[in-house]
Amino acid sequence: MEKMCLMICCRLINLSMLVQESPDELLYGRVGYLYALLFVNKYIGGKNGVSANNIEKVISSILKSGKQFSQQIKSESPLLWQWHDKIYLGAAHGISGILYVLLQGRSYINADEIRSFIKPTLDWLLNQRFPSGNFPSSLKSSSGDRLVQWCHGAPGFVPLCLLAYEIFHEEKYLNIAIQCGDVIWQRGLCAKGFSICHGVAGNAYAFLQLYQVTKKAVYLYRACCFVEWCACGRAGTELRRPDRPASLFEGLLGRIYLAADIVNPMEAN
């Protein structure tokens, strides 16, 4: 088992050569790679884990990219990233997902970087909300206040705000997470289907996360309602077939994962 862990870590670390040519976002870029490194250290760690130096190099490249692009376009936000020529705000391709993973790796980041760059970027990002409490998919988006799904919209901001509340102990972050939860309850039964990425299963996880932090039964009730919607799969509730129908983020496996997590909601992740 130990030998296998070492092999996995070596293969993962060797991918670092691709980091400089990668975008910064979560699903396809450096931040997804950073998440993988943090995940391995959380569950393996010790002498078989990834060195702090390797993780710090990845974080440094993400922060450098964010600073450079922000300065290039003279943004009010001290950090800014783009993907496919758009400044996405959400969890999948945007700033929300990037900040969430950076804050998970905060023990590898200088406190001044967090205070002067990451936290002000977080506050700038949260100020981009619509009056409804939802978020645009990208800066100056033409799609308007329409998408309520993990990859674009309020659901992807719930874990970020809850983590910010845990770290900075400021009530405003919890309040925004709660407002996002209300948006999801009102508008979160997505016509796109049941997936984690852009469907009802991903929205259900926002309620589970709110329940874990607040311990309020209303969020567990809401999560259960969304789970029931996913489990029944009524005709007409999935208007677009997933590109990968068996996958974790887009397909059936995500619904199964959610069903397993709802059994022990305080352990859900």
Coordinates of C-alpha atoms in Angstrom, one line a residue:
M1 CA 0.0 0.0 0.0
E2 CA 2.8 2.4 0.9
K3 CA 4.6 1.7 -2.4
M4 CA 1.4 2.4 -4.3
C5 CA 0.9 5.7 -2.5
L6 CA 4.5 6.7 -3.4
M7 CA 3.9 5.9 -7.1
I8 CA 0.7 7.9 -7.1
C9 CA 2.4 10.9 -5.5
C10 CA 5.3 10.7 -8.0
R11 CA 3.0 10.6 -10.9
L12 CA 1.0 13.6 -9.6
I13 CA 4.1 15.7 -8.9
N14 CA 5.5 14.9 -12.3
L15 CA 2.5 16.6 -13.8
S16 CA 3.8 19.9 -12.4
M17 CA 5.7 20.4 -15.7
L18 CA 2.3 21.1 -17.3
V19 CA 1.3 23.8 -14.8
Q20 CA 3.0 26.7 -16.6
E21 CA 1.1 26.1 -19.8
S22 CA -2.3 25.6 -18.0
P23 CA -5.1 28.0 -17.4
D24 CA -5.9 28.9 -13.8
E25 CA -9.5 27.6 -13.3
L26 CA -10.7 24.6 -11.4
L27 CA -11.9 22.0 -13.9
Y28 CA -9.0 22.1 -16.4
G29 CA -6.3 24.2 -14.9
R30 CA -3.8 24.9 -12.1
V31 CA -6.3 25.2 -9.4
G32 CA -7.7 21.7 -10.1
Y33 CA -4.1 20.5 -9.9
L34 CA -3.6 22.3 -6.6
Y35 CA -6.8 20.7 -5.3
A36 CA -5.4 17.3 -6.2
L37 CA -2.2 18.0 -4.3
L38 CA -4.1 19.1 -1.2
F39 CA -6.4 16.1 -1.5
V40 CA -3.5 13.7 -1.5
N41 CA -1.9 15.4 1.5
K42 CA -5.1 15.3 3.4
Y43 CA -5.6 11.6 3.0
I44 CA -2.0 10.3 2.7
G45 CA 0.2 13.0 4.1
G46 CA 3.4 12.4 6.1
K47 CA 6.5 11.1 4.2
N48 CA 4.3 9.7 1.4
G49 CA 2.6 13.1 0.7
V50 CA 3.4 16.1 -1.5
S51 CA 6.1 18.4 -0.2
A52 CA 5.2 21.9 0.9
N53 CA 7.6 23.3 -1.7
N54 CA 5.7 21.7 -4.6
I55 CA 2.4 23.1 -3.3
E56 CA 3.8 26.5 -2.7
K57 CA 5.1 26.7 -6.3
V58 CA 1.7 26.0 -7.7
I59 CA 0.1 28.5 -5.5
S60 CA 2.7 31.1 -6.4
S61 CA 2.0 30.6 -10.1
I62 CA -1.8 31.0 -9.6
L63 CA -1.3 34.2 -7.6
K64 CA 1.3 35.6 -10.0
S65 CA -1.1 35.1 -12.9
G66 CA -4.0 36.7 -11.0
K67 CA -1.9 39.8 -10.1
Q68 CA -0.6 40.2 -13.7
F69 CA -4.0 40.0 -15.3
S70 CA -5.6 42.4 -12.8
Q71 CA -2.8 44.9 -13.4
Q72 CA -3.1 44.4 -17.2
I73 CA -6.8 45.4 -17.3
K74 CA -6.5 47.9 -14.3
S75 CA -9.1 46.1 -12.3
E76 CA -10.3 47.2 -8.8
S77 CA -9.8 43.5 -7.7
P78 CA -6.2 42.8 -6.8
L79 CA -6.5 39.3 -8.4
L80 CA -8.3 38.4 -11.5
W81 CA -8.2 35.5 -13.9
Q82 CA -9.7 34.7 -17.3
W83 CA -10.6 31.6 -19.2
H84 CA -11.5 31.5 -22.9
D85 CA -11.3 35.3 -23.0
K86 CA -14.0 35.7 -20.3
I87 CA -13.7 36.7 -16.6
Y88 CA -15.8 33.9 -15.1
L89 CA -17.0 34.3 -11.6
G90 CA -18.4 30.9 -10.7
A91 CA -17.0 27.7 -9.2
A92 CA -16.2 25.7 -12.3
H93 CA -14.2 28.1 -14.4
G94 CA -14.1 31.3 -12.3
I95 CA -12.9 33.3 -9.4
S96 CA -15.1 31.6 -6.8
G97 CA -13.6 28.2 -7.5
I98 CA -10.1 29.6 -7.5
L99 CA -10.5 31.4 -4.2
Y100 CA -12.1 28.4 -2.6
V101 CA -9.2 26.1 -3.3
L102 CA -6.6 28.8 -2.4
L103 CA -8.3 29.3 0.9
Q104 CA -8.2 25.5 1.5
G105 CA -4.4 25.7 1.0
R106 CA -4.0 28.8 3.2
S107 CA -1.4 27.1 5.4
Y108 CA 0.9 27.3 2.4
I109 CA 0.3 31.0 1.8
N110 CA 1.9 34.0 3.4
A111 CA -0.5 35.8 5.7
D112 CA 0.2 39.1 3.9
E113 CA -0.9 37.6 0.5
I114 CA -4.2 36.5 2.1
R115 CA -4.7 39.9 3.8
S116 CA -3.7 42.1 0.8
F117 CA -4.7 40.0 -2.2
I118 CA -7.0 37.0 -1.5
K119 CA -9.5 38.6 1.0
P120 CA -9.9 41.9 -1.0
T121 CA -10.5 39.8 -4.1
L122 CA -13.1 37.8 -2.2
D123 CA -14.9 41.0 -1.1
W124 CA -14.8 42.4 -4.6
L125 CA -16.2 39.2 -6.0
L126 CA -19.1 39.1 -3.6
N127 CA -20.0 42.7 -4.5
Q128 CA -20.8 41.5 -8.0
R129 CA -24.1 39.9 -6.8
F130 CA -27.4 40.7 -8.5
P131 CA -30.1 42.3 -6.3
S132 CA -31.7 38.9 -6.2
G133 CA -28.7 37.4 -4.4
N134 CA -27.6 35.4 -7.4
F135 CA -24.3 35.9 -9.3
P136 CA -23.5 36.5 -12.9
S137 CA -21.7 33.7 -14.8
S138 CA -19.0 36.2 -15.9
L139 CA -18.1 39.8 -15.6
K140 CA -20.4 41.9 -17.9
S141 CA -22.3 38.7 -18.8
S142 CA -25.1 39.0 -21.4
S143 CA -26.9 36.0 -19.9
G144 CA -28.3 38.1 -17.0
D145 CA -29.7 36.7 -13.8
R146 CA -30.5 33.3 -15.2
L147 CA -28.2 30.5 -14.1
V148 CA -28.6 28.9 -10.7
Q149 CA -26.2 25.9 -10.7
W150 CA -22.9 25.0 -9.2
C151 CA -20.7 25.9 -12.2
H152 CA -22.4 29.3 -12.7
G153 CA -24.4 31.1 -10.1
A154 CA -25.3 31.1 -6.4
P155 CA -24.7 27.4 -5.6
G156 CA -21.0 27.6 -6.3
F157 CA -20.6 30.5 -3.9
V158 CA -22.0 28.7 -0.8
P159 CA -18.9 26.7 0.0
L160 CA -16.7 29.7 -0.6
C161 CA -18.7 31.9 1.7
L162 CA -18.9 29.3 4.4
L163 CA -15.1 28.7 4.3
A164 CA -14.5 32.5 4.4
Y165 CA -16.8 32.7 7.5
E166 CA -14.8 29.9 9.1
I167 CA -11.5 31.6 8.4
F168 CA -12.2 35.3 8.9
H169 CA -15.1 35.1 11.4
E170 CA -17.1 37.8 9.7
E171 CA -20.9 37.4 9.7
K172 CA -21.3 38.9 6.2
Y173 CA -19.9 35.8 4.7
L174 CA -22.4 33.6 6.5
N175 CA -25.2 35.9 5.5
I176 CA -24.3 35.8 1.8
A177 CA -24.2 32.0 2.0
I178 CA -27.7 32.0 3.5
Q179 CA -29.0 34.4 0.8
C180 CA -27.5 32.1 -1.8
G181 CA -29.4 29.2 -0.2
D182 CA -32.6 31.1 -0.5
V183 CA -32.0 31.7 -4.2
I184 CA -31.3 28.0 -4.7
W185 CA -34.5 27.0 -2.9
Q186 CA -36.6 29.4 -5.1
R187 CA -35.0 28.7 -8.4
G188 CA -32.7 25.7 -8.1
L189 CA -34.7 22.9 -9.7
C190 CA -32.6 23.1 -13.0
A191 CA -34.2 22.2 -16.3
K192 CA -30.7 20.9 -17.3
G193 CA -31.2 17.8 -15.1
F194 CA -29.8 16.2 -12.1
S195 CA -26.0 16.6 -12.3
I196 CA -23.5 18.0 -9.8
C197 CA -22.0 20.4 -12.2
H198 CA -25.1 22.1 -13.6
G199 CA -28.1 20.4 -12.1
V200 CA -30.1 19.7 -9.0
A201 CA -27.6 17.4 -7.3
G202 CA -25.0 20.1 -7.2
N203 CA -27.6 22.5 -5.8
A204 CA -28.6 20.0 -3.0
Y205 CA -25.0 20.1 -1.8
A206 CA -25.3 23.8 -1.0
F207 CA -28.1 22.9 1.5
L208 CA -26.0 20.2 3.0
Q209 CA -23.1 22.6 3.5
L210 CA -25.4 25.2 5.1
Y211 CA -26.8 22.5 7.4
Q212 CA -23.3 21.4 8.5
V213 CA -22.4 25.0 9.5
T214 CA -25.7 26.3 10.9
K215 CA -27.2 23.0 12.2
K216 CA -30.6 24.3 11.1
A217 CA -33.0 21.6 10.1
V218 CA -34.5 23.7 7.4
Y219 CA -31.4 23.1 5.2
L220 CA -31.5 19.4 5.7
Y221 CA -35.2 19.4 4.7
R222 CA -34.4 21.4 1.6
A223 CA -31.5 19.0 0.7
C224 CA -33.9 16.1 1.1
C225 CA -36.4 17.7 -1.2
F226 CA -33.8 18.1 -3.9
V227 CA -32.5 14.5 -3.3
E228 CA -36.0 13.2 -3.8
W229 CA -36.3 15.2 -7.1
C230 CA -33.1 13.6 -8.3
A231 CA -34.0 10.1 -7.2
C232 CA -37.5 10.1 -8.8
G233 CA -36.3 11.5 -12.2
R234 CA -39.8 12.4 -13.3
A235 CA -40.4 12.8 -17.0
G236 CA -39.7 16.2 -18.3
T237 CA -37.3 17.2 -15.5
E238 CA -34.1 16.6 -17.5
L239 CA -34.4 18.6 -20.7
R240 CA -30.8 18.1 -21.8
R241 CA -29.2 14.7 -21.8
P242 CA -25.7 14.8 -20.3
D243 CA -22.7 14.6 -22.6
R244 CA -21.3 11.9 -20.2
P245 CA -24.4 10.2 -18.7
A246 CA -22.4 8.0 -16.3
S247 CA -19.9 10.5 -15.0
L248 CA -19.5 12.0 -11.6
F249 CA -20.0 15.7 -12.5
E250 CA -22.5 15.3 -15.3
G251 CA -24.3 12.0 -14.9
L252 CA -25.7 9.3 -12.8
L253 CA -22.7 8.8 -10.5
G254 CA -23.2 12.3 -9.1
R255 CA -26.8 11.4 -8.1
I256 CA -25.6 8.2 -6.4
Y257 CA -22.9 10.1 -4.6
L258 CA -25.5 12.5 -3.3
A259 CA -27.8 9.7 -2.2
A260 CA -25.0 8.2 -0.2
D261 CA -24.1 11.5 1.4
I262 CA -27.6 12.3 2.5
V263 CA -27.6 9.3 4.8
N264 CA -24.9 10.9 7.0
P265 CA -25.3 14.6 6.2
M266 CA -22.8 15.9 8.7
E267 CA -20.1 13.8 7.0
A268 CA -21.1 14.8 3.4
N269 CA -18.4 16.4 1.3

